[in-house]
N, CA, C and O atoms as a printed pandas DataFrame, in Angstrom:
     atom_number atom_name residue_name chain_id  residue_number  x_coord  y_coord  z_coord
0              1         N          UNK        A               1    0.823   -1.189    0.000
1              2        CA          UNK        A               1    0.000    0.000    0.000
2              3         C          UNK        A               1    0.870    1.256    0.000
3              4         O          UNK        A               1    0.451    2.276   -0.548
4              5         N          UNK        A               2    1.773    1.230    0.449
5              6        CA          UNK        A               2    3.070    2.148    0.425
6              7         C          UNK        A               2    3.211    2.502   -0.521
7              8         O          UNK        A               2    2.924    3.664   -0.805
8              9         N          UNK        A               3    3.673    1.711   -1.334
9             10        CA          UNK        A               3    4.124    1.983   -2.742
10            11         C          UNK        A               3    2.929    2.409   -3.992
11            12         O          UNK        A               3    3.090    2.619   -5.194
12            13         N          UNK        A               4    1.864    2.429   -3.252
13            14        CA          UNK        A               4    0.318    2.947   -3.983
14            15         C          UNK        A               4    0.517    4.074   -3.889
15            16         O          UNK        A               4    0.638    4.722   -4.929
16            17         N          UNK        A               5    0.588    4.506   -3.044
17            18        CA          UNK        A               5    0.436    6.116   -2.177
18            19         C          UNK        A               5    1.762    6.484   -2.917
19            20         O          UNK        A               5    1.573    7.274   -3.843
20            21         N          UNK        A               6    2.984    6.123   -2.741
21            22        CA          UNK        A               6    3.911    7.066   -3.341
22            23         C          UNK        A               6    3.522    7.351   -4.776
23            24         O          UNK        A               6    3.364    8.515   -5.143
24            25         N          UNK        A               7    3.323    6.074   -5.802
25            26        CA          UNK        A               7    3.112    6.197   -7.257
26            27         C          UNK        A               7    2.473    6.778   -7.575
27            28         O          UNK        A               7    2.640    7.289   -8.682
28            29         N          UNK        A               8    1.137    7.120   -6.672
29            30        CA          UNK        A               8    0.000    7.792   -7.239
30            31         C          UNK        A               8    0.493    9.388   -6.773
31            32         O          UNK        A               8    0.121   10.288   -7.527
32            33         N          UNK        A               9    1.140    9.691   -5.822
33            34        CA          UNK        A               9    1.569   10.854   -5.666
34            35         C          UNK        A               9    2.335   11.637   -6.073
35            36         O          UNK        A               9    2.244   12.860   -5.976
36            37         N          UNK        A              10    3.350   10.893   -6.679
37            38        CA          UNK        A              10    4.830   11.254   -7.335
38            39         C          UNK        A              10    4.575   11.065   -8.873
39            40         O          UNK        A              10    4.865   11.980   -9.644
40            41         N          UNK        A              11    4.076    9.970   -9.295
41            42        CA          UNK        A              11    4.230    9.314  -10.573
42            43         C          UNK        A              11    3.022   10.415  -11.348
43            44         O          UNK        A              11    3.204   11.439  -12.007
44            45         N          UNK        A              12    1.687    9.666  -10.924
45            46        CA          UNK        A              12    0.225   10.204  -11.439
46            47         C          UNK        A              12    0.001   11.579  -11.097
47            48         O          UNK        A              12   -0.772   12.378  -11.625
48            49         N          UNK        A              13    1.262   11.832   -9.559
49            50        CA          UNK        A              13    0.844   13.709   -9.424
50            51         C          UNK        A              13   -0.503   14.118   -9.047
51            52         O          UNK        A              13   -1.118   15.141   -9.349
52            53         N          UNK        A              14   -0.796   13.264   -8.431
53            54        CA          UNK        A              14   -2.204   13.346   -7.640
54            55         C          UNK        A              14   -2.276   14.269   -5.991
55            56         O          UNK        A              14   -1.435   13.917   -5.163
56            57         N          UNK        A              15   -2.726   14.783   -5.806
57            58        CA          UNK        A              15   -3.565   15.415   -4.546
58            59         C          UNK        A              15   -3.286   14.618   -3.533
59            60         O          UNK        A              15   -3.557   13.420   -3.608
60            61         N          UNK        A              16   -2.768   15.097   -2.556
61            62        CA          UNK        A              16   -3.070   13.954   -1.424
62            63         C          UNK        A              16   -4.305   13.532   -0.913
63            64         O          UNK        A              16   -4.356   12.542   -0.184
64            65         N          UNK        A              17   -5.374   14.214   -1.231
65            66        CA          UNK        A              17   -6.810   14.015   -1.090
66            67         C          UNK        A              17   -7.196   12.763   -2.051
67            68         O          UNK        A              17   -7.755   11.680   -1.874
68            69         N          UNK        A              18   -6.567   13.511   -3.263
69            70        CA          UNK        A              18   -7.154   12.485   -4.565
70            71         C          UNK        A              18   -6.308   11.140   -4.423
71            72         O          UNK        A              18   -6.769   10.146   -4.985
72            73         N          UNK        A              19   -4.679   10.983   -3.468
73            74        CA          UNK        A              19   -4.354    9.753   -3.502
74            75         C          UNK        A              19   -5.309    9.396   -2.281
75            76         O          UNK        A              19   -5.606    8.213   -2.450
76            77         N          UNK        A              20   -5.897    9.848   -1.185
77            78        CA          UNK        A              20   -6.244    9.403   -0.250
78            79         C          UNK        A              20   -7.490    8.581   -0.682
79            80         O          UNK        A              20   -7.848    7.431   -0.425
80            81         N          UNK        A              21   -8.059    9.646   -1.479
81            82        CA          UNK        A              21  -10.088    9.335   -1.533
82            83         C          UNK        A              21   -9.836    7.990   -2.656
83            84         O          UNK        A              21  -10.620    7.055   -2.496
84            85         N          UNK        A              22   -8.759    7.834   -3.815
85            86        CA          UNK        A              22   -8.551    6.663   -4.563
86            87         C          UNK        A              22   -8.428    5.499   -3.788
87            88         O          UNK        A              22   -8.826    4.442   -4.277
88            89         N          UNK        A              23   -7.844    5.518   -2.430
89            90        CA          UNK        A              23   -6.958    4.722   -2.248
90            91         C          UNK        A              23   -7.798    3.951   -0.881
91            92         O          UNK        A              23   -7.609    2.826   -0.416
92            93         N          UNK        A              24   -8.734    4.967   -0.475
93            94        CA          UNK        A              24   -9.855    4.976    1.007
94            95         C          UNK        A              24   -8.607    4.804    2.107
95            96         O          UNK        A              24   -8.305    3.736    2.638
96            97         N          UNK        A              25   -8.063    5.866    2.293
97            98        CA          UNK        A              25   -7.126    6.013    3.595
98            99         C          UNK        A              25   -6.901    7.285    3.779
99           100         O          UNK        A              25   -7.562    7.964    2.994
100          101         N          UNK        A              26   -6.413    7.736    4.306
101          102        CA          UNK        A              26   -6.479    8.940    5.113
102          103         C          UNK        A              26   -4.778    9.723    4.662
103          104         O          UNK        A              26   -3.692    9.143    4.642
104          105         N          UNK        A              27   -5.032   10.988    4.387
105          106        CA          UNK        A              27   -3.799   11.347    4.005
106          107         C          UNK        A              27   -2.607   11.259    4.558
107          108         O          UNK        A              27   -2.446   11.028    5.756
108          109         N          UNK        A              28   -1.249   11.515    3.348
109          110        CA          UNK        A              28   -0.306   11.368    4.067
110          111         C          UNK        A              28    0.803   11.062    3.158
111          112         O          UNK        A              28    0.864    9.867    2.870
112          113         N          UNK        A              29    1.660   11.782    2.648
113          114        CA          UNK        A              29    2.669   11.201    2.181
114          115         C          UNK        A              29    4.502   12.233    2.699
115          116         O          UNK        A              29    5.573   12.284    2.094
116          117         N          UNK        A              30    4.061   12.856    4.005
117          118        CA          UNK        A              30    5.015   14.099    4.047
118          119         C          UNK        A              30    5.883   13.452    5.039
119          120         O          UNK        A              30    6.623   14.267    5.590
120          121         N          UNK        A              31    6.047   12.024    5.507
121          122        CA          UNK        A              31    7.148   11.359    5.967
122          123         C          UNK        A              31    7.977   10.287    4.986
123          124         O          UNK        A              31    9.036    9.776    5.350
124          125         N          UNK        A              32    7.289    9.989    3.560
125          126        CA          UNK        A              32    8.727    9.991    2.820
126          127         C          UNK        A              32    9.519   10.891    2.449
127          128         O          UNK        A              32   10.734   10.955    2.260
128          129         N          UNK        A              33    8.088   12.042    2.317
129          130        CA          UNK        A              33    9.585   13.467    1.715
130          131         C          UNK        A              33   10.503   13.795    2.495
131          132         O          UNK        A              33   11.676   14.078    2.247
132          133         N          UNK        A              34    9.813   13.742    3.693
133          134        CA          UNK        A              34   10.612   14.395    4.793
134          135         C          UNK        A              34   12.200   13.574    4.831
135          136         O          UNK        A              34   13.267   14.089    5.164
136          137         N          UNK        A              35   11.976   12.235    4.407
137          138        CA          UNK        A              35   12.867   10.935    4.710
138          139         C          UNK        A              35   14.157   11.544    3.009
139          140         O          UNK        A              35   15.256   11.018    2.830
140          141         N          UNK        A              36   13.688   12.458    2.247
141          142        CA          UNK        A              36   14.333   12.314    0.935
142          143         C          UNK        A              36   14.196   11.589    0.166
143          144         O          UNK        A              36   14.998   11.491   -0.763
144          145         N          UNK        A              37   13.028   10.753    0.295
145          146        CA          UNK        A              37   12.989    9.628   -1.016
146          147         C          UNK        A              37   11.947   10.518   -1.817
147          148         O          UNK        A              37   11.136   11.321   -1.355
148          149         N          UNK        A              38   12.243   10.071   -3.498
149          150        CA          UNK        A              38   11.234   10.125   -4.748
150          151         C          UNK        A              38   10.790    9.116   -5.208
151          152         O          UNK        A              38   11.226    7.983   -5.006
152          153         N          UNK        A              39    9.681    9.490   -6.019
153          154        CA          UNK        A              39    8.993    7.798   -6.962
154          155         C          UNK        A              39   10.482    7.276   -7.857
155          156         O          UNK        A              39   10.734    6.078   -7.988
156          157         N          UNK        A              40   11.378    8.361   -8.422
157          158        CA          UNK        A              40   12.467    7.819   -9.114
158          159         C          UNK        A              40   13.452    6.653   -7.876
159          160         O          UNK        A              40   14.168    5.750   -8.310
160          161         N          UNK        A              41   13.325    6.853   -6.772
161          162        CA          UNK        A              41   14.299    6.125   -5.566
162          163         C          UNK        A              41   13.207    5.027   -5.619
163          164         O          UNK        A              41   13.673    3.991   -6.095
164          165         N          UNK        A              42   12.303    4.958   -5.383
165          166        CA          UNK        A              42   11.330    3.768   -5.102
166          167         C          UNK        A              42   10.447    2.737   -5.649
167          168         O          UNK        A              42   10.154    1.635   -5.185
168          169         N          UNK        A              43    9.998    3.452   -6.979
169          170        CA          UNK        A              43    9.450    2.767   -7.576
170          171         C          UNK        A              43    9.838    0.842   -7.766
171          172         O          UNK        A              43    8.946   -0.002   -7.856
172          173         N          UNK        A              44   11.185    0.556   -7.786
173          174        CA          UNK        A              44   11.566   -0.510   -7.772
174          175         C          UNK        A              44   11.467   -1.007   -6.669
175          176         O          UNK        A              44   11.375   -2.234   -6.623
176          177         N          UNK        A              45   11.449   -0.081   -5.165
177          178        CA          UNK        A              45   12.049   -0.992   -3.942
178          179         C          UNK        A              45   10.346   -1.867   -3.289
179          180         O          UNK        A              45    9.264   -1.312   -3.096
180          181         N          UNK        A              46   10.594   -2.890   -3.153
181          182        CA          UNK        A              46    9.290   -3.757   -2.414
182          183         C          UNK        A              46    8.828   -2.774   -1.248
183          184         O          UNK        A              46    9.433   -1.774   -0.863
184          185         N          UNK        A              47    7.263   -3.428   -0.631
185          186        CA          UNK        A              47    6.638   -3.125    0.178
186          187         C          UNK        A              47    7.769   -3.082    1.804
187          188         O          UNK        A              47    7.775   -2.202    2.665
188          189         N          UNK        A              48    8.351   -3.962    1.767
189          190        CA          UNK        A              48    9.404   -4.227    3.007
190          191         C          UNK        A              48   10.444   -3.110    3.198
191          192         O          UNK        A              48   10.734   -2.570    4.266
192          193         N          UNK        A              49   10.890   -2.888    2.135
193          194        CA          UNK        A              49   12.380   -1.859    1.848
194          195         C          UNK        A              49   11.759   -0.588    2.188
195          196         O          UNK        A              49   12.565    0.151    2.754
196          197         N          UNK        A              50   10.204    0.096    1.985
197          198        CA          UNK        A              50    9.782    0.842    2.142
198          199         C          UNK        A              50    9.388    1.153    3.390
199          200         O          UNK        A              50    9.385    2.324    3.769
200          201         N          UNK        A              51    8.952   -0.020    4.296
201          202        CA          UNK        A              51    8.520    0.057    5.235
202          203         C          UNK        A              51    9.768    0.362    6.142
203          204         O          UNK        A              51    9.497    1.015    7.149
204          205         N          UNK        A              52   11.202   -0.021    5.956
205          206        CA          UNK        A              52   11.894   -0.064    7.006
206          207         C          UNK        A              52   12.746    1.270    6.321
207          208         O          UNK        A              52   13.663    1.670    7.039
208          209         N          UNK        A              53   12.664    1.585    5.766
209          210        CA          UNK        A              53   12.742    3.454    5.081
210          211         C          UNK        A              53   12.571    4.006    6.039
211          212         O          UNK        A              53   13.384    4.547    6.787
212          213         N          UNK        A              54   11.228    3.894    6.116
213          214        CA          UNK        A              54    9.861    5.024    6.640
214          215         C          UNK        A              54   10.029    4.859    8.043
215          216         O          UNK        A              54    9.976    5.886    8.719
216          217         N          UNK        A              55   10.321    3.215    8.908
217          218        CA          UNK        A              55   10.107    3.831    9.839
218          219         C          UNK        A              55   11.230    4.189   11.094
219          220         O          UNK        A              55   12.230    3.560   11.441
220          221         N          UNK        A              56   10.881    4.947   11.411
221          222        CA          UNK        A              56   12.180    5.412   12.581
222          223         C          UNK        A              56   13.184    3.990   13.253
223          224         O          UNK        A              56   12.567    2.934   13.115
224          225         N          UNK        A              57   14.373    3.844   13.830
225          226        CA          UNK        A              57   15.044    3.332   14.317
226          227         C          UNK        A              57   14.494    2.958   15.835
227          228         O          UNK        A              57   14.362    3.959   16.540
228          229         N          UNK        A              58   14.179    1.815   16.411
229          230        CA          UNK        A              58   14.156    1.154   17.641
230          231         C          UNK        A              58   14.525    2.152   18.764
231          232         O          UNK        A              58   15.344    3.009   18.432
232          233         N          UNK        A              59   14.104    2.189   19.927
233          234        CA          UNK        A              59   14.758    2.553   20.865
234          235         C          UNK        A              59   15.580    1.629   21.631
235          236         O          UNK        A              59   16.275    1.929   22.601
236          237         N          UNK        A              60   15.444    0.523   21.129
237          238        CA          UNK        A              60   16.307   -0.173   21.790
238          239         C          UNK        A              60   17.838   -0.474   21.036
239          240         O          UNK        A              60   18.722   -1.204   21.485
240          241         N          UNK        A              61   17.875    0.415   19.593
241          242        CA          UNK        A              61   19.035    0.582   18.954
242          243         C          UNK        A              61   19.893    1.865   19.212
243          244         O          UNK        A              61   20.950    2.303   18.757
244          245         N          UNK        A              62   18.979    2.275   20.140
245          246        CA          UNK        A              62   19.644    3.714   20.503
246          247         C          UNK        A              62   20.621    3.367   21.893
247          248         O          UNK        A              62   20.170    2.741   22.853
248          249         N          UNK        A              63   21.748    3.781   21.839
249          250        CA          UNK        A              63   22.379    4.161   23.196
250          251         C          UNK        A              63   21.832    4.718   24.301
251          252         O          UNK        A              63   21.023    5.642   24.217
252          253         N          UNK        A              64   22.301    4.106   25.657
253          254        CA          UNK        A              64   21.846    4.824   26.768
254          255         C          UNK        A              64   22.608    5.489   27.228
255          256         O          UNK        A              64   23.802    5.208   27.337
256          257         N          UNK        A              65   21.944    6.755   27.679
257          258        CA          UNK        A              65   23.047    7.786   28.849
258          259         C          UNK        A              65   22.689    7.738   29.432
259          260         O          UNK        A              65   21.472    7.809   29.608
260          261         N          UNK        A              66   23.503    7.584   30.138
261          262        CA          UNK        A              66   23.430    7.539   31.898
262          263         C          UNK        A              66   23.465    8.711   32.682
263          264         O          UNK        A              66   24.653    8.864   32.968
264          265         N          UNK        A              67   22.819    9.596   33.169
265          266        CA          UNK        A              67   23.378   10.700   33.746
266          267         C          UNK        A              67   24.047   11.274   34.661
267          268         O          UNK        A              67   23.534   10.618   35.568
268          269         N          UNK        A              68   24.706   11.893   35.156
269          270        CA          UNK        A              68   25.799   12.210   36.033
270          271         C          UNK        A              68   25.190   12.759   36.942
271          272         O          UNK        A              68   24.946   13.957   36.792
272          273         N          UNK        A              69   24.666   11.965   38.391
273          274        CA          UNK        A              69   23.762   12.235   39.315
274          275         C          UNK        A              69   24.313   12.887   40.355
275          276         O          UNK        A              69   23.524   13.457   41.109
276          277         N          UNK        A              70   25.647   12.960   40.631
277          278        CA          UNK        A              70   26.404   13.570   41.546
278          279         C          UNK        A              70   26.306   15.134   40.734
279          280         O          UNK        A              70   25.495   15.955   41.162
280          281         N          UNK        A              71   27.267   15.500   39.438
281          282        CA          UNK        A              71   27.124   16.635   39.268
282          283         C          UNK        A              71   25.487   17.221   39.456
283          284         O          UNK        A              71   25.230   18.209   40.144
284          285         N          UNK        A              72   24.756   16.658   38.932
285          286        CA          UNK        A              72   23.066   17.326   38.837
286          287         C          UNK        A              72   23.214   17.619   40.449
287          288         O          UNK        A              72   23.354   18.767   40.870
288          289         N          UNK        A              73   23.175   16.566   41.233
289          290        CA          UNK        A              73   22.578   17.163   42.993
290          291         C          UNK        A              73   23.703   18.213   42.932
291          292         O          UNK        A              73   23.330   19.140   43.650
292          293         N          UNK        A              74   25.403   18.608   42.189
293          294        CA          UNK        A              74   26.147   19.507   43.034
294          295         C          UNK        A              74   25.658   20.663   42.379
295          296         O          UNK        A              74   25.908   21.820   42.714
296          297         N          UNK        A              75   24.929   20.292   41.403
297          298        CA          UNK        A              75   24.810   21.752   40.506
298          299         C          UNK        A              75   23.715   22.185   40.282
299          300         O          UNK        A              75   23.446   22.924   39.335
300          301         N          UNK        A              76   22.595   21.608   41.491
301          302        CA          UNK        A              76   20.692   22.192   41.799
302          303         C          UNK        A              76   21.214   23.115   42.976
303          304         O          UNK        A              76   20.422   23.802   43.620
């Protein structure tokens, strides 16, 4: 469905209304742009490649900081 929404937006140059109301979903296509992809980047890539594009990185791939609890109490 991903790859509906981009083609019809990028490719056909459709409305986000007009990809929405074609497509019966609710608008939305301003987190691939935001991401830098075009229909020229995607058109080839599967439903999967798109999905893990689009969506943000794990928090559990993120590093933890630890915070420095001594300075904070010396420096309230």
């Amino acid at each position: 469905m991903i790859k509906d929404v981009l083609r019809l937006k990028w490719h056909a140059q459709l409305s986000h209304e007009q990809v929405a109301a074609t497509l019966k979903i609710s608008k939305g296509v301003g987190l691939a742009t935001a991401v830098g992809l075009d229909w020229d980047t995607v058109q080839n890539w599967s439903e999967q490649q798109l999905s893990t594009a689009l969506q943000p990185r794990s928090a559990a791939s993120l590093p933890i900081v630890v915070p420095d609890l001594g300075r904070i109490h010396r420096d309230a």
